[in-house]
Short mmCIF file of C-alpha atoms in Angstrom, two decimals:
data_model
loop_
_atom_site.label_atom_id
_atom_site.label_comp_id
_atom_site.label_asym_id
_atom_site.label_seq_id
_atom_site.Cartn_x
_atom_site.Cartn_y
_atom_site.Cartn_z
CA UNK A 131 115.30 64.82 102.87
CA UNK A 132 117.67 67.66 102.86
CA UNK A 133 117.06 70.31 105.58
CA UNK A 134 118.80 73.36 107.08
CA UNK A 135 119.39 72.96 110.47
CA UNK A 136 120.61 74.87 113.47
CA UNK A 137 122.49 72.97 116.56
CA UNK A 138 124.58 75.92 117.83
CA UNK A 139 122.61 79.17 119.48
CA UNK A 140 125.70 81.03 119.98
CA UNK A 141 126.80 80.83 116.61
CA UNK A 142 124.20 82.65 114.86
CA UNK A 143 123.69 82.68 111.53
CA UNK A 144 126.98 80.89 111.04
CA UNK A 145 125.54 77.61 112.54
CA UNK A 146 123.13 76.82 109.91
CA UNK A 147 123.88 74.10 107.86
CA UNK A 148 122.27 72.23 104.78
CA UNK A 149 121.84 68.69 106.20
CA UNK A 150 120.31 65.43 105.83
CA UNK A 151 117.18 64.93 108.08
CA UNK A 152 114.58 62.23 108.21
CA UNK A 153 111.45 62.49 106.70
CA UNK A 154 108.67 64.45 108.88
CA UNK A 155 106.63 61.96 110.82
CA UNK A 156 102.60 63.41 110.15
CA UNK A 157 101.37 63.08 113.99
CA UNK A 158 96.85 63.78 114.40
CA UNK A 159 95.55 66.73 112.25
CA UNK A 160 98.85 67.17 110.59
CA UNK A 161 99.63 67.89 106.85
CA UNK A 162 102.89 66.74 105.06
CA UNK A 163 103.81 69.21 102.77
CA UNK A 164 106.22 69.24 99.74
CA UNK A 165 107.86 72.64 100.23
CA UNK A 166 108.35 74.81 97.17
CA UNK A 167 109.03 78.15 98.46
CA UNK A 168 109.86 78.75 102.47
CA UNK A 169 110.25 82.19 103.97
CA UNK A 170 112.05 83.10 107.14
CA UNK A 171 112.47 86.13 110.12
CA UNK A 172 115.99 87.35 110.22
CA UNK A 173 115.78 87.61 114.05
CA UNK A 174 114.10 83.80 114.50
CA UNK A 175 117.42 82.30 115.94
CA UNK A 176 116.76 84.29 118.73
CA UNK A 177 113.40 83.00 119.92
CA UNK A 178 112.85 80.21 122.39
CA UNK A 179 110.85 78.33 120.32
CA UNK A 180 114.01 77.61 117.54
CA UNK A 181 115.70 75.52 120.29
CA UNK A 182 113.31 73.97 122.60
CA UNK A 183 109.97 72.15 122.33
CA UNK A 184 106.45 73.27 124.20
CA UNK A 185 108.06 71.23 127.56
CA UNK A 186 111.56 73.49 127.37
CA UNK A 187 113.11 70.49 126.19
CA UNK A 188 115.71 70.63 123.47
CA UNK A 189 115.11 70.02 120.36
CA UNK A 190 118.15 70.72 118.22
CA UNK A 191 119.13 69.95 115.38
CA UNK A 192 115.68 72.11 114.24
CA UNK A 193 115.11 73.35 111.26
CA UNK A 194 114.40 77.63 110.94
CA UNK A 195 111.64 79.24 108.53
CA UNK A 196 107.69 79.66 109.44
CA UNK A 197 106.45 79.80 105.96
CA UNK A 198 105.75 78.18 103.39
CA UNK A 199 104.30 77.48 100.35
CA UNK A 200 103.83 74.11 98.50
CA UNK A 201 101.84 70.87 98.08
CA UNK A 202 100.07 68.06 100.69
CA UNK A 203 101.97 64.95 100.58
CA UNK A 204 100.61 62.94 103.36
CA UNK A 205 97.76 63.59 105.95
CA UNK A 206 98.02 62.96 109.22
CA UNK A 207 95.19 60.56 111.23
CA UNK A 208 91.91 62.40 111.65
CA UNK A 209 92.65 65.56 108.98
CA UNK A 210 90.02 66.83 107.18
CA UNK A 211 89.29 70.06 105.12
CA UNK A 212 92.71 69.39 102.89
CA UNK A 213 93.76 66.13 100.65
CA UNK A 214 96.61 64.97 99.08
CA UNK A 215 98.44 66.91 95.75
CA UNK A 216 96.83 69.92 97.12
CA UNK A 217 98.16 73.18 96.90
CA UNK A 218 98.56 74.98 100.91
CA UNK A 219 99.95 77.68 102.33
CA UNK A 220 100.61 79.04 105.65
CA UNK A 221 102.61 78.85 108.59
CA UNK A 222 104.28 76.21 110.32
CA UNK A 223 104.65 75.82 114.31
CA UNK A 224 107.03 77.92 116.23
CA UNK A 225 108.11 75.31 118.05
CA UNK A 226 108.52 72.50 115.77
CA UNK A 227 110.72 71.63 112.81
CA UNK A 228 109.91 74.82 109.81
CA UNK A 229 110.04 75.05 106.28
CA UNK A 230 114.09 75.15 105.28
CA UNK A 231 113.69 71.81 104.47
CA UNK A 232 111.84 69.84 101.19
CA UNK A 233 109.21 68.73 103.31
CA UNK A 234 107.52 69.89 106.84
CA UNK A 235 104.70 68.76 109.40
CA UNK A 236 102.35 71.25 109.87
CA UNK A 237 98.96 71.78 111.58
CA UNK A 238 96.25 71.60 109.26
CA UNK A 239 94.79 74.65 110.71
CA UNK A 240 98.01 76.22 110.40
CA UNK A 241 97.57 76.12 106.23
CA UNK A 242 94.92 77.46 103.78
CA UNK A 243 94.32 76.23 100.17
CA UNK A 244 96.44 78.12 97.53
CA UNK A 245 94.54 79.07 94.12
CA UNK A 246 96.24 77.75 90.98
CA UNK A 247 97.22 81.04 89.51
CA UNK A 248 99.53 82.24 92.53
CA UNK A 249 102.48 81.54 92.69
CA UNK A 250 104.58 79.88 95.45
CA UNK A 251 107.31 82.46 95.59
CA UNK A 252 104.58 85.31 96.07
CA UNK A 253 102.66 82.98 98.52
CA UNK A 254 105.54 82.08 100.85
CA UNK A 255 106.23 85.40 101.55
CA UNK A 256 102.41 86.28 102.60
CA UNK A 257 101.50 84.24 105.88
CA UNK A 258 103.23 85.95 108.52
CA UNK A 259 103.35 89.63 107.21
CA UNK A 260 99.60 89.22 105.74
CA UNK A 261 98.39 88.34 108.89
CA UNK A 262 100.90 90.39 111.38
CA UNK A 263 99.70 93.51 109.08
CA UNK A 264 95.91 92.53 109.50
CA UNK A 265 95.92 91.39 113.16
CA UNK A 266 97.89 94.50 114.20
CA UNK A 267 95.27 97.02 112.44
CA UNK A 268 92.29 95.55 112.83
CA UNK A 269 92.25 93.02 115.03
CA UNK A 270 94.34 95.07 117.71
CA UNK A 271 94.58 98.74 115.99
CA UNK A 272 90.71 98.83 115.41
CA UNK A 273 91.81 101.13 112.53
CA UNK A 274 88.31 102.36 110.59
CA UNK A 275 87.71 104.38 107.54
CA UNK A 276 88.55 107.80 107.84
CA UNK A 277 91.04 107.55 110.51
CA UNK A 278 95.00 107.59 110.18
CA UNK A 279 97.72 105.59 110.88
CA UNK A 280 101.09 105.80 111.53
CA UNK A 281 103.08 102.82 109.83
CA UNK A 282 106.86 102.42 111.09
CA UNK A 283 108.78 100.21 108.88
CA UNK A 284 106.37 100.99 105.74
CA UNK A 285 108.57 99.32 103.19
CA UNK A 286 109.31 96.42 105.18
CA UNK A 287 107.61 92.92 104.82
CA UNK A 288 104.41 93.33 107.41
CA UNK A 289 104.76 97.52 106.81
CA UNK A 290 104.34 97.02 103.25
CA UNK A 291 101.27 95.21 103.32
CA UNK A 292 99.48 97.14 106.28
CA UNK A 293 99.73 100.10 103.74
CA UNK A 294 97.82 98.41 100.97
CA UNK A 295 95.11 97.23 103.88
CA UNK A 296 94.71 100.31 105.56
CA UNK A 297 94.39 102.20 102.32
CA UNK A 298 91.86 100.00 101.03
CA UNK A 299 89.73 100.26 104.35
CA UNK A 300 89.93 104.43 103.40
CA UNK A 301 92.57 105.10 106.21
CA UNK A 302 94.98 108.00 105.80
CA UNK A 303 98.65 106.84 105.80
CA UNK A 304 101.71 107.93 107.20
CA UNK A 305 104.49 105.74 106.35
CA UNK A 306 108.13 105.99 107.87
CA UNK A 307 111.84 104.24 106.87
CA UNK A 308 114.78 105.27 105.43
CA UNK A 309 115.20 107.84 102.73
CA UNK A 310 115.52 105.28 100.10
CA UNK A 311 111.88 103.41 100.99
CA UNK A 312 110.32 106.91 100.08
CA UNK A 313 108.82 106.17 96.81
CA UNK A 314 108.53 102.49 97.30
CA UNK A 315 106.04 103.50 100.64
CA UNK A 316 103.90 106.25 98.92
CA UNK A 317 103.90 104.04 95.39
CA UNK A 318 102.13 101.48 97.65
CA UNK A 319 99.74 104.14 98.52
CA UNK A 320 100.88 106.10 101.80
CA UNK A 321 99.74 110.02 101.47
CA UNK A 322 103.07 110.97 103.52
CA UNK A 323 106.58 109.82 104.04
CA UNK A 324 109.01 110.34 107.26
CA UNK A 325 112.40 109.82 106.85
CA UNK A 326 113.30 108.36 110.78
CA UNK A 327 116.84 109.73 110.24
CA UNK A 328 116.22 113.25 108.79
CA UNK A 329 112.50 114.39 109.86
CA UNK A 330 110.66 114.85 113.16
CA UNK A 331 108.23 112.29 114.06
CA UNK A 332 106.18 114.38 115.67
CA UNK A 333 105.89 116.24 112.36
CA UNK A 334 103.01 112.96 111.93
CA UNK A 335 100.88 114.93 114.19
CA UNK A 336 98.22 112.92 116.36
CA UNK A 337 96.41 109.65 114.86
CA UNK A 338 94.70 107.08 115.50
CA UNK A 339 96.73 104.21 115.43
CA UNK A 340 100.46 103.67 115.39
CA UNK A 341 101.53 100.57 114.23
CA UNK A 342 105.11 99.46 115.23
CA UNK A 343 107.60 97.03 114.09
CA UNK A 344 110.67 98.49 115.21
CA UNK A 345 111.26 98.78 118.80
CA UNK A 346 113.09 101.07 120.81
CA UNK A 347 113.69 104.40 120.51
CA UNK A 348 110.92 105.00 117.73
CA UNK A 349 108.33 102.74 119.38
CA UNK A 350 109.36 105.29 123.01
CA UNK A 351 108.84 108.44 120.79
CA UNK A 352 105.16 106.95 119.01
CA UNK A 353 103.32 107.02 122.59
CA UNK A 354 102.87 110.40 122.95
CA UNK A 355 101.67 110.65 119.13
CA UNK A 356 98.23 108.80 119.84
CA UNK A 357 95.32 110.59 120.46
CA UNK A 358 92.69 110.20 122.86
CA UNK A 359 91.09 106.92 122.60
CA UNK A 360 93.54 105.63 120.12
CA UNK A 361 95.94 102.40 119.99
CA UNK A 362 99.70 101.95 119.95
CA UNK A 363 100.08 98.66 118.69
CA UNK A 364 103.51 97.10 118.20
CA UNK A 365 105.28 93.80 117.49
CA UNK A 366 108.52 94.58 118.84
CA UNK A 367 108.43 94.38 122.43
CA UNK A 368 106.16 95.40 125.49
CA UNK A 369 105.72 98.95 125.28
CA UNK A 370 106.97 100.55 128.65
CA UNK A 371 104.36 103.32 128.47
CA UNK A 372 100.84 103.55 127.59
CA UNK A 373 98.84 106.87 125.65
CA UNK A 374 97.09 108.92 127.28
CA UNK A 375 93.62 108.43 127.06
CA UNK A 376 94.46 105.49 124.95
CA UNK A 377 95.63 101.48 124.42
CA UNK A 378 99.20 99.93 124.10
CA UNK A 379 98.93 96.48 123.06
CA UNK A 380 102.13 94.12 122.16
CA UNK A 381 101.13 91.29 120.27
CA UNK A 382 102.66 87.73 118.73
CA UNK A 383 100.76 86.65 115.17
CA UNK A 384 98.15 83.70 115.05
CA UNK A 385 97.76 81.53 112.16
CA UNK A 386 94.00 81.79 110.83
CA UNK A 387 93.38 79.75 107.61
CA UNK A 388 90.35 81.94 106.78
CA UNK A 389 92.06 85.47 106.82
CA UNK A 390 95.32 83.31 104.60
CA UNK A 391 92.47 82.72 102.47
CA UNK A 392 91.17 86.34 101.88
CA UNK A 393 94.97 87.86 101.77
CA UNK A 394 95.29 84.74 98.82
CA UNK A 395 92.02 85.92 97.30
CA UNK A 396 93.38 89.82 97.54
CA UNK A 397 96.62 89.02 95.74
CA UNK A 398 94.45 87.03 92.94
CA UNK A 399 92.02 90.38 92.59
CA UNK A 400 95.31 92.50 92.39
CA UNK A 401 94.35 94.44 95.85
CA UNK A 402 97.91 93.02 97.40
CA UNK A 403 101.59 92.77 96.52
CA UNK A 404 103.45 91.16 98.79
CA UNK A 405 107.27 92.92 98.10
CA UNK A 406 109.37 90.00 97.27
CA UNK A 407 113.10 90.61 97.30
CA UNK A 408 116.35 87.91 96.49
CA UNK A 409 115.55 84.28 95.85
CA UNK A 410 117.88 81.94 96.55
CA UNK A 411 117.97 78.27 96.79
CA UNK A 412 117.99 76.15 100.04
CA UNK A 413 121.76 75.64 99.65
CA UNK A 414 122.12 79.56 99.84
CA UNK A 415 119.74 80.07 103.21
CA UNK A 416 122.37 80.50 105.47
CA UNK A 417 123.98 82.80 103.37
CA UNK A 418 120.49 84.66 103.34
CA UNK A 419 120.32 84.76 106.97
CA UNK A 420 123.49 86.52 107.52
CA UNK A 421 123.01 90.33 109.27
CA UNK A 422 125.23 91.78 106.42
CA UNK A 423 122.96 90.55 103.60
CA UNK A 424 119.92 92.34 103.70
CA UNK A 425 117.88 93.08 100.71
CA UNK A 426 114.97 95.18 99.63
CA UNK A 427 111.93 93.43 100.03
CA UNK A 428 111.48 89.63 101.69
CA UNK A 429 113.75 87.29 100.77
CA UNK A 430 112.31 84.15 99.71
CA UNK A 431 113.52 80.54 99.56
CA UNK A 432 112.71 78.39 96.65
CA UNK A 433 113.39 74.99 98.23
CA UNK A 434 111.52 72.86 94.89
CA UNK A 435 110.77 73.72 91.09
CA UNK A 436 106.74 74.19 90.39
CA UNK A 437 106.10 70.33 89.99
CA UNK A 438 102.55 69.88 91.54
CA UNK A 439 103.04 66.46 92.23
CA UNK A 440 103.31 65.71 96.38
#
């Protein structure tokens, strides 16, 4: 099968490379999938888990990208809930081979059955920003109706979508970027805007929950903006102060097939648009990873045409 692989950490983006690769093996409770769309995290040749296994071995060549969207193939010994010619999506392990590549092994519990009428472009670029967004308000953020949040990166793939959740739970939203992501963040339903560069944060005033996908200066500036009893959740880094009178939590996403279910059922009801930006082809991926060539919205792969057939 033809796979992008990476085999050289210090090159970067430059190392990736479309390749040959042998067909996924389909070890207990995994899933063979026929990828049709894959997505990726610009910063994921920097984690551990792209060039070592579970043990800290090794494990290059590996192939990048955590999701994906597409059809069972094969099943693994002992999977159940899923069958073969199946549509899936979800995410695939972070230490194991991803989805640049026509087909992947992933957990069964890793996927969740994809309705007919959604497309795998829109799907692929759901898993991990549909469920970062939802862990990080609800799970960790506790957000409830009537409170506000402050969303950094509100135009972004995981920002995008915790606006259209926490407006839908009745939150108040502030939403900050860059002067350009103004009227994408307050079409999606934000009731203010902050421009990081031009206006004050602490023009936000207090809330309830900041939610954080930035880092570093902003994420420093966002403690003191939680009130009493309210979270500062982020998924940057380890915050190096805690609110007063309040929570700092700093947290990796989980797959869960049935919230990847609900986020599928809220894009079939309308409730959810994922922003989807460029799609390119698996030849183009490394070009897609490069720093310089950053588009609006998540770039998508589209590694195979729509034919169902595994």
């Amino acid at each position: 099968m033809r796979a992008i692989t990476v085999r050289d950490r210090a090159a970067g983006a430059r190392g990736l490379s479309l390749t040959e690769m042998p067909y996924p093996h389909a070890a207990e409770n995994d899933v063979i999938v026929r990828v049709h769309a894959a997505g990726f995290t610009p910063g994921e040749l920097d984690w551990p888990g792209t060039w070592t296994d579970r043990a800290g071995r090794d494990r290059t060549p590996s192939v990048p990208g955590h999701e994906l969207s597409g059809v069972v193939a094969a099943l693994g010994y002992g999977t159940t809930g899923l069958t073969v010619g199946q549509r899936v999506f979800g995410l695939t392990d972070w230490t194991r081979d991803g989805s640049l590549a026509e087909y992947a092994a992933v957990e069964a519990r890793n996927l969740a059955p994809l309705p007919a009428d959604v497309d795998h472009i829109v799907a692929a670029a759901l898993p991990i920003s549909g469920l970062t967004a939802w862990q990080g308000l609800f799970d960790h953020g506790r957000l409830a109706t009537g409170q506000t949040v402050l969303i950094h990166g509100a135009a972004g793939g995981v920002g995008s979508i915790a606006v259209q959740l926490a407006r839908e739970v009745g939150a108040r939203v502030i939403g900050t970027g860059r002067a350009a992501d103004r009227d994408t963040v307050l079409g999606l339903g934000a009731d203010v805007f902050l421009d990081l560069r031009s206006d004050q944060l602490r023009d936000a005033g207090e809330v309830d929950v900041v939610f954080d996908v930035i880092g570093g200066d902003v994420l420093d500036r966002s403690v003191a903006l939680v009130r009493a009893g309210g979270t500062l959740v982020t998924i940057a880094a380890p915050p190096r102060a805690q609110p007063r009178d309040g929570r700092a939590v700093f947290f990796v996403v989980e797959p869960d097939r049935a919230r990847l279910a609900d986020l599928a059922q809220r894009l079939r009801d309308g409730r959810l648009k994922p922003i989807v930006g460029a799609v390119r082809t698996l030849q183009e991926a490394p070009w897609a990873f490069a720093p310089d060539r950053r588009t609006p919205g998540k770039t998508i792969i589209r590694v195979a045409e729509d034919r169902e057939s595994p």
